[in-house]
Coordinates of C-alpha atoms in Angstrom, one line a residue:
X17 CA 40.6 -3.4 -2.0
X18 CA 41.1 -7.1 -1.8
X19 CA 39.5 -9.2 -4.1
X20 CA 39.1 -13.2 -4.5
X21 CA 38.4 -15.3 -7.6
X22 CA 35.0 -16.9 -8.3
X23 CA 34.0 -18.3 -11.5
X24 CA 30.8 -19.3 -13.5
X25 CA 30.2 -20.9 -16.6
X26 CA 31.3 -17.9 -18.5
X27 CA 34.8 -17.8 -16.4
X28 CA 36.6 -16.4 -13.8
X29 CA 35.3 -12.9 -12.1
X30 CA 37.0 -10.8 -9.4
X31 CA 34.6 -10.3 -6.1
X32 CA 35.3 -8.0 -3.1
X33 CA 37.0 -10.3 -0.7
X34 CA 34.4 -8.9 2.2
X35 CA 31.2 -9.9 0.3
X36 CA 29.5 -13.0 0.2
X37 CA 28.4 -12.8 -3.3
X38 CA 29.5 -14.9 -6.4
X39 CA 30.6 -14.7 -9.9
X40 CA 26.7 -14.0 -11.4
X41 CA 26.0 -11.2 -8.7
X42 CA 29.1 -9.6 -9.8
X43 CA 28.4 -9.8 -13.3
X44 CA 25.0 -8.0 -12.7
X45 CA 26.5 -5.5 -10.7
X46 CA 28.9 -4.4 -13.7
X47 CA 26.5 -5.2 -16.3
X48 CA 23.5 -2.9 -15.0
X49 CA 25.0 0.4 -13.6
X50 CA 21.3 1.8 -13.8
X51 CA 20.0 3.9 -11.1
X52 CA 20.0 3.5 -7.2
X53 CA 17.0 1.6 -6.8
X54 CA 18.3 -1.8 -5.0
X55 CA 16.2 -4.8 -4.8
X56 CA 13.7 -4.3 -2.2
X57 CA 14.8 -6.0 1.0
X58 CA 11.2 -7.3 1.4
X59 CA 11.8 -9.2 -1.7
X60 CA 15.1 -10.3 -0.5
X61 CA 13.6 -11.5 2.7
X62 CA 10.8 -13.3 0.8
X63 CA 13.4 -14.9 -1.2
X64 CA 15.1 -16.2 1.9
X65 CA 12.0 -17.6 3.5
X66 CA 11.3 -19.6 0.0
X67 CA 14.8 -20.8 -0.1
X68 CA 14.6 -22.0 3.4
X69 CA 10.9 -23.9 2.4
X70 CA 12.6 -25.3 -0.6
X71 CA 15.4 -26.8 1.2
X72 CA 13.2 -28.6 3.9
X73 CA 10.7 -29.8 1.1
X74 CA 13.8 -31.1 -1.1
X75 CA 15.2 -32.7 2.1
X76 CA 11.8 -34.4 3.1
X77 CA 11.4 -35.8 -0.3
X78 CA 14.8 -37.4 0.1
X79 CA 16.4 -35.2 -2.8
X80 CA 19.1 -33.3 -0.5
X81 CA 21.1 -34.4 2.7
X82 CA 19.5 -33.0 6.0
X83 CA 22.9 -31.2 6.8
X84 CA 22.8 -29.4 3.4
X85 CA 19.1 -28.3 4.4
X86 CA 20.3 -27.2 7.8
X87 CA 23.0 -25.2 6.2
X88 CA 20.7 -23.5 3.9
X89 CA 18.3 -22.9 6.6
X90 CA 20.8 -21.5 8.7
X91 CA 22.3 -19.0 6.0
X92 CA 18.5 -18.3 5.1
X93 CA 17.5 -17.0 8.6
X94 CA 20.4 -14.9 8.9
X95 CA 19.0 -13.1 5.7
X96 CA 15.6 -12.7 7.1
X97 CA 16.8 -11.2 10.2
X98 CA 18.4 -8.5 8.1
X99 CA 22.3 -9.5 9.1
X100 CA 23.6 -10.0 5.7
X101 CA 21.6 -7.0 3.9
X102 CA 25.1 -5.5 2.6
X103 CA 25.5 -8.6 0.6
X104 CA 22.5 -7.8 -1.7
X105 CA 23.7 -4.8 -3.9
X106 CA 21.6 -5.4 -7.2
X107 CA 19.6 -2.8 -8.8
X108 CA 15.7 -3.4 -9.6
X109 CA 17.0 -2.4 -13.4
X110 CA 18.6 -6.0 -14.2
X111 CA 16.9 -8.7 -16.2
X112 CA 13.2 -8.8 -16.2
X113 CA 12.9 -12.6 -15.0
X114 CA 14.7 -11.3 -11.6
X115 CA 17.3 -14.2 -12.5
X116 CA 20.3 -12.4 -11.2
X117 CA 18.6 -11.4 -7.5
X118 CA 17.7 -15.1 -7.3
X119 CA 21.4 -16.1 -8.2
X120 CA 22.7 -13.2 -5.8
X121 CA 20.7 -15.1 -3.1
X122 CA 21.6 -18.7 -4.1
X123 CA 25.3 -17.6 -4.0
X124 CA 25.0 -15.6 -0.6
X125 CA 23.2 -18.6 0.8
X126 CA 25.9 -21.1 -0.3
X127 CA 28.9 -18.9 1.0
X128 CA 27.2 -18.3 4.2
X129 CA 25.8 -22.0 4.7
X130 CA 29.4 -23.6 3.5
X131 CA 31.2 -21.5 6.4
X132 CA 28.6 -22.9 8.7
X133 CA 29.1 -26.7 7.4
X134 CA 32.7 -26.2 7.9
X135 CA 32.3 -24.9 11.3
X136 CA 30.1 -28.0 12.1
X137 CA 33.1 -30.3 10.9
X138 CA 31.0 -31.4 7.8
X139 CA 32.8 -32.1 4.2
X140 CA 30.0 -31.4 2.5
X141 CA 29.6 -28.1 0.2
X142 CA 26.4 -26.2 -1.1
X143 CA 26.6 -25.2 -4.7
X144 CA 24.4 -22.3 -5.7
X145 CA 22.8 -24.0 -8.6
X146 CA 22.4 -27.8 -7.5
X147 CA 21.6 -27.2 -4.0
X148 CA 20.2 -24.1 -2.9
X149 CA 18.1 -23.8 -6.3
X150 CA 17.3 -27.4 -6.3
X151 CA 14.0 -28.3 -8.0
X152 CA 13.7 -24.2 -9.0
X153 CA 14.0 -21.8 -11.6
X154 CA 14.4 -18.0 -11.3
X155 CA 11.1 -18.1 -13.6
X156 CA 9.2 -19.6 -10.5
X157 CA 11.3 -18.2 -7.8
X158 CA 10.7 -14.7 -8.6
X159 CA 7.2 -14.5 -9.0
X160 CA 6.8 -16.5 -6.0
X161 CA 8.8 -14.3 -3.5
X162 CA 6.8 -11.3 -5.4
X163 CA 3.7 -12.9 -3.8
X164 CA 5.4 -13.7 -0.4
X165 CA 6.8 -9.9 -0.3
X166 CA 3.3 -8.5 -1.3
X167 CA 1.3 -10.5 0.9
X168 CA 3.3 -9.9 4.0
X169 CA 3.5 -5.9 3.3
X170 CA -0.5 -5.7 2.8
X171 CA -1.3 -7.8 5.8
X172 CA 1.6 -6.7 8.3
X173 CA 2.2 -3.0 7.3
X174 CA -0.7 -1.5 4.9
X175 CA -3.7 -2.8 6.5
X176 CA -2.9 -2.1 9.9
X177 CA -2.1 1.5 9.2
X178 CA -5.4 1.6 7.5
X179 CA -7.1 0.2 10.0
X180 CA -5.5 2.7 12.8
X181 CA -6.6 5.7 10.4
X182 CA -10.2 4.5 10.4
X183 CA -10.7 4.0 13.8
X184 CA -9.4 7.7 14.4
X185 CA -12.1 8.7 11.9
X186 CA -14.9 6.4 13.8
X187 CA -14.0 8.3 17.1
X188 CA -14.5 11.7 15.5
X189 CA -17.5 10.8 13.7
X190 CA -19.3 9.5 16.9
X191 CA -17.8 12.6 19.0
X192 CA -19.2 14.9 16.3
X193 CA -22.6 13.3 15.6
X194 CA -24.4 16.4 16.8
X195 CA -22.6 19.1 15.1
X196 CA -25.1 20.5 12.5
X197 CA -23.1 22.1 9.7
X198 CA -23.8 23.1 6.1
X199 CA -23.0 20.7 3.1
X200 CA -21.6 21.4 0.1
X201 CA -21.7 20.2 -3.5
X202 CA -20.2 21.5 -6.6
X203 CA -18.2 23.7 -4.0
X204 CA -21.3 25.6 -3.6
X205 CA -23.6 25.7 -0.4
X206 CA -26.0 22.7 -0.2
X207 CA -28.3 21.2 2.7
X208 CA -26.9 20.5 6.1
X209 CA -25.5 17.0 7.6
X210 CA -23.7 17.0 10.9
X211 CA -19.9 17.1 10.9
X212 CA -20.2 13.3 12.2
X213 CA -21.8 12.5 9.1
X214 CA -19.2 13.9 6.8
X215 CA -16.4 12.3 8.4
X216 CA -18.5 9.3 8.5
X217 CA -18.1 9.3 4.4
X218 CA -14.3 9.4 5.2
X219 CA -14.8 6.2 7.9
X220 CA -16.8 4.1 4.9
X221 CA -14.1 4.8 2.5
X222 CA -11.3 3.1 4.4
X223 CA -13.5 0.4 5.3
X224 CA -14.6 -0.4 1.9
X225 CA -10.8 -0.2 0.8
X226 CA -10.1 -2.2 3.3
X227 CA -12.3 -4.7 2.4
X228 CA -11.1 -4.3 -1.5
X229 CA -7.6 -5.1 -0.6
X230 CA -8.5 -8.1 1.8
X231 CA -10.3 -9.4 -1.6
X232 CA -7.0 -9.6 -3.3
X233 CA -4.9 -11.7 -0.8
X234 CA -6.3 -15.3 -2.2
X235 CA -5.1 -14.5 -5.4
X236 CA -1.8 -13.0 -4.1
X237 CA -1.4 -16.5 -1.9
X238 CA -1.6 -18.3 -5.0
X239 CA 2.3 -19.3 -5.3
X240 CA 4.3 -20.1 -8.8
X241 CA 7.1 -22.3 -7.2
X242 CA 7.0 -25.8 -8.9
X243 CA 6.3 -24.3 -12.2
X244 CA 10.6 -24.1 -12.8
X245 CA 11.3 -22.9 -16.5
X246 CA 8.1 -22.8 -18.5
X247 CA 5.5 -24.0 -16.2
X248 CA 6.0 -28.0 -16.6
X249 CA 7.6 -28.6 -13.4
X250 CA 10.8 -29.9 -15.1
X251 CA 13.5 -31.1 -12.8
X252 CA 11.0 -30.8 -9.6
X253 CA 9.3 -33.5 -7.6
X254 CA 5.7 -33.6 -8.1
X255 CA 5.1 -32.9 -4.5
X256 CA 7.6 -29.9 -4.3
X257 CA 5.1 -27.3 -4.9
X258 CA 2.7 -28.3 -2.5
X259 CA 5.3 -29.1 0.2
X260 CA 7.1 -25.7 -0.4
X261 CA 4.0 -23.9 -0.3
X262 CA 3.0 -25.5 3.5
X263 CA 6.5 -24.6 4.8
X264 CA 5.9 -20.8 3.6
X265 CA 2.6 -21.0 5.1
X266 CA 4.0 -22.3 8.6
X267 CA 6.8 -19.8 8.8
X268 CA 5.1 -16.8 7.6
X269 CA 1.6 -17.5 9.3
X270 CA -0.1 -17.0 5.9
X271 CA -2.1 -19.4 4.0
X272 CA -0.1 -19.8 0.8
X273 CA -1.3 -22.4 -1.8
X274 CA 0.4 -23.7 -4.8
X275 CA -1.0 -22.0 -8.1
X276 CA -3.3 -23.9 -10.0
X277 CA -1.8 -23.2 -13.3
X278 CA 1.7 -22.6 -13.3
X279 CA 1.9 -21.5 -17.2
X280 CA -0.4 -18.8 -16.1
X281 CA 2.0 -18.0 -12.8
X282 CA 5.1 -17.5 -14.7
X283 CA 3.8 -15.1 -17.4
X284 CA 0.6 -13.2 -15.8
X285 CA 0.8 -10.9 -13.0
X286 CA -2.8 -10.0 -12.9
X287 CA -3.1 -10.7 -9.3
X288 CA -0.6 -7.9 -8.6
X289 CA -2.5 -5.6 -10.9
X290 CA -5.7 -6.5 -9.2
X291 CA -4.3 -5.7 -5.8
X292 CA -2.7 -2.4 -6.6
X293 CA -6.2 -1.6 -8.1
X294 CA -7.2 -1.8 -4.7
X295 CA -4.4 0.1 -3.6
X296 CA -5.3 2.9 -6.2
X297 CA -8.7 2.9 -4.9
X298 CA -7.5 3.6 -1.4
X299 CA -5.3 6.5 -2.7
X300 CA -8.0 8.0 -4.7
X301 CA -10.2 7.8 -1.2
X302 CA -7.0 9.4 0.6
X303 CA -6.9 12.1 -2.0
X304 CA -10.3 12.9 -1.3
X305 CA -10.1 13.2 2.3
X306 CA -6.8 15.0 2.5
X307 CA -8.2 17.9 0.3
X308 CA -11.5 17.6 2.4
X309 CA -9.5 18.4 5.6
X310 CA -7.2 20.8 4.0
X311 CA -10.5 22.8 2.5
X312 CA -12.6 22.5 5.9
X313 CA -9.3 24.0 7.8
X314 CA -8.6 26.6 5.2
X315 CA -8.1 30.2 6.7
X316 CA -7.9 30.9 9.6
X317 CA -9.6 34.1 8.8
X318 CA -10.4 34.1 5.0
X319 CA -11.0 30.3 4.0
X320 CA -13.9 28.0 5.2
X321 CA -12.1 27.4 8.7
X322 CA -14.9 24.9 9.9
X323 CA -12.4 22.7 11.4
X324 CA -9.1 23.4 13.1
X325 CA -6.0 20.7 12.5
X326 CA -2.6 21.0 14.6
X327 CA 0.2 23.1 13.8
X328 CA 2.9 21.0 13.1
X329 CA 5.8 23.5 11.9
X330 CA 5.6 27.1 10.7
X331 CA 4.1 27.2 7.3
X332 CA 6.1 29.9 5.6
X333 CA 9.8 31.2 5.2
X334 CA 8.3 34.8 4.5
X335 CA 4.8 34.9 6.2
X336 CA 5.1 35.1 10.1
X337 CA 2.5 32.7 11.8
X338 CA 1.5 31.0 8.8
X339 CA 0.3 27.4 9.2
X340 CA -0.2 25.2 6.3
X341 CA -1.9 21.6 6.0
X342 CA 1.4 19.9 5.2
X343 CA 0.2 16.1 6.2
X344 CA -2.6 16.4 3.7
X345 CA 0.1 17.6 0.9
X346 CA 2.3 14.8 1.9
X347 CA -0.7 12.4 1.3
X348 CA -1.7 13.8 -2.0
X349 CA 1.8 13.6 -3.1
X350 CA 1.6 9.9 -2.0
X351 CA -1.3 9.3 -4.2
X352 CA 0.4 10.9 -7.4
X353 CA 3.1 8.5 -7.0
X354 CA 1.0 5.5 -6.5
X355 CA -0.9 6.6 -9.1
X356 CA 2.1 6.6 -11.4
X357 CA 3.1 3.1 -9.7
X358 CA -0.6 1.6 -10.7
X359 CA 0.4 2.9 -14.3
X360 CA 3.7 1.3 -14.5
X361 CA 2.5 -1.9 -12.9
X362 CA -0.5 -2.3 -15.3
X363 CA 1.8 -1.6 -18.6
X364 CA 4.5 -4.0 -17.6
X365 CA 2.1 -6.9 -16.3
X366 CA 0.4 -6.4 -20.1
X367 CA 4.1 -7.1 -21.5
X368 CA 4.0 -11.3 -20.8
X369 CA 5.5 -13.1 -23.9
X370 CA 4.6 -16.9 -24.3
X371 CA 5.9 -18.3 -21.1
X372 CA 7.4 -15.5 -19.1
X373 CA 6.7 -12.2 -18.2
X374 CA 10.1 -10.3 -18.0
X375 CA 9.0 -7.1 -16.1
X376 CA 8.8 -8.7 -12.4
X377 CA 11.2 -6.4 -10.8
X378 CA 9.6 -3.4 -11.8
X379 CA 6.4 -4.3 -11.0
X380 CA 7.5 -5.7 -7.2
X381 CA 9.4 -2.6 -6.8
X382 CA 6.5 -0.2 -7.8
X383 CA 3.8 -2.2 -5.9
X384 CA 5.7 -2.4 -2.5
X385 CA 6.5 1.3 -2.8
X386 CA 2.9 1.9 -2.9
X387 CA 2.2 -0.1 0.2
X388 CA 5.2 1.7 2.1
X389 CA 4.2 5.0 1.3
X390 CA 0.5 4.8 1.9
X391 CA 0.9 2.8 4.9
X392 CA 3.5 5.6 6.2
X393 CA 1.5 8.4 5.1
X394 CA -1.6 6.9 6.9
X395 CA 0.3 6.8 10.2
X396 CA 1.6 10.0 9.7
X397 CA -1.6 11.7 8.9
X398 CA -3.5 10.0 11.5
X399 CA -0.6 11.1 14.2
X400 CA 0.1 14.5 13.0
X401 CA -3.3 15.6 11.7
X402 CA -6.6 13.4 12.0
X403 CA -6.4 12.8 16.0
X404 CA -6.3 16.7 16.3
X405 CA -9.2 17.5 13.8
X406 CA -11.6 19.8 16.2
X407 CA -14.5 21.9 15.1
X408 CA -14.7 25.5 14.9
X409 CA -18.4 25.7 16.3
X410 CA -18.6 29.7 15.8
X411 CA -17.6 29.5 11.9
X412 CA -19.9 26.2 11.6
X413 CA -22.9 28.0 12.9
X414 CA -22.3 31.1 11.1
X415 CA -22.2 29.4 7.8
X416 CA -25.2 27.2 8.7
X417 CA -27.2 30.1 9.5
X418 CA -26.2 32.2 6.5
X419 CA -26.7 29.7 3.9
X420 CA -29.6 29.9 1.6
X421 CA -30.0 26.1 0.8
X422 CA -31.9 26.0 4.2
X423 CA -34.8 27.0 2.0
X424 CA -34.8 23.3 0.7
X425 CA -37.1 22.5 3.7
X426 CA -39.6 24.5 2.5
X427 CA -40.3 22.7 -0.9
X428 CA -42.7 20.1 0.3
X429 CA -44.9 23.0 1.8
X430 CA -44.7 26.1 -0.6
X431 CA -43.6 24.4 -4.0
X432 CA -39.8 24.4 -5.5
X433 CA -40.6 27.5 -7.4
X434 CA -41.7 29.9 -4.5
X435 CA -38.5 28.4 -2.5
X436 CA -36.2 29.3 -5.2
X437 CA -38.4 32.9 -5.2
X438 CA -37.1 33.2 -1.5
X439 CA -33.7 32.4 -1.9
X440 CA -33.3 34.5 -5.0
X441 CA -34.7 37.6 -3.3
X442 CA -32.7 36.9 0.1
X443 CA -29.5 36.7 -1.8
X444 CA -30.2 40.0 -3.8
X445 CA -31.3 41.6 -0.8
X446 CA -28.6 40.4 1.5
X447 CA -31.2 39.4 3.8
X448 CA -32.4 36.2 5.9
X449 CA -34.5 33.5 4.6
X450 CA -36.9 34.1 7.1
X451 CA -37.5 37.8 6.9
X452 CA -37.8 37.3 3.1
X453 CA -40.4 34.6 3.3
X454 CA -42.5 36.9 5.4
X455 CA -42.0 39.8 3.2
X456 CA -43.3 37.6 0.3
X457 CA -46.1 36.6 2.3
X458 CA -45.3 33.0 1.5
X459 CA -45.2 32.1 5.3
X460 CA -45.4 33.4 9.0
X461 CA -42.6 33.6 11.4
X462 CA -44.2 30.5 13.1
X463 CA -44.6 28.2 9.9
X464 CA -41.3 29.3 8.9
X465 CA -39.6 27.9 12.6
X466 CA -41.7 25.1 12.0
X467 CA -40.4 23.9 8.7
X468 CA -36.8 25.0 8.7
X469 CA -34.9 23.1 11.3
X470 CA -31.3 22.2 10.5
X471 CA -31.0 19.7 12.7
X472 CA -34.2 17.6 11.6
X473 CA -32.7 17.9 7.8
X474 CA -30.0 15.8 8.8
X475 CA -32.2 13.1 9.5
X476 CA -35.2 13.5 7.7
X477 CA -38.3 11.4 8.6

């Protein structure tokens, strides 16, 4: 392998000749051979958006030559478009402030920007710290990039996936509005409802999760940039933060604002904890929905079998003809991971000391992973399972007519104890509720038919 020599304040470092990073990136690559989890591409893109915006702000404030700002913008756009991904090799398990990823970004932008300046015939050169990192510190750039990445991931990836699944459930609840089935509580028979009503509960879960996630976004849209090292804004122009936030907003189409208190913004990540809490709520609902679906579709002959779901692949390597609820299983495994991520994020966010929290990369990594997994699993579940849910009318009618809990409709007419007497005797005799009520002399056949109407029980007056 061919190398070139780069240097930093500690001395010279050999860097692969075909890579655009510099000495500090190389040192991090060598000093942290931990795991295979590289810094998320969403963070890399967010950093590039930030550097582009910071250069524009510095130029507009008269703190940087316009040509240098243009060079930084040129390089940043290459990164945003994913053309330079191979030049960001650092792992999550590095310094907890994300300093080395900030420097990785600064070094790559300087390298690419300097090549561009040379092609433009300019004698100007970019320095990773003096120019690309001007008016900034890793301590305010990393949390800023975190928030940018989190907002983009929530608004552009997670929420659209949620809304797609929500729409499918809306369609199903309307289509199945008149299919009366038996309800279940405590895994036991309960009073009737419609299949549409049952699915409406799933729809409302997603509707509320959507609202709760949306409520977290204004907090994430507060950016730490301008706080520099400890929150005082040392070495940054008083207008720098507001200008950068405006530039980021203009580029992304999101309404980012300068954090009200930079001392808080550097050392606390309660906004991310709150937002991920909403994701955990979504995960909890998805666990319930996926479990309901696989229970209701269980069988085909020895389970509940009230609905059918698509057969996507053979379900067993030994049992021919078996079809498993694999999409539900994938969703529930994602939920397990998200629950674990939430514990990691909550603990990491609790570890801020004095003016800085140094668990930032693991917080960002887990948050973005949760978004990705939840979005992907919802889209897959929607396309390969939810859209194909259909009622098994024969099985639904069988359970409805066999259920003893229809006796509940008799409570207002003959009292709870007499109704319970009918249910217990019918169960013991393996008889119908109607025949038992008549045998006990508590009701006539006409009265029973008048009082026990499953359809009316789903919409009591």
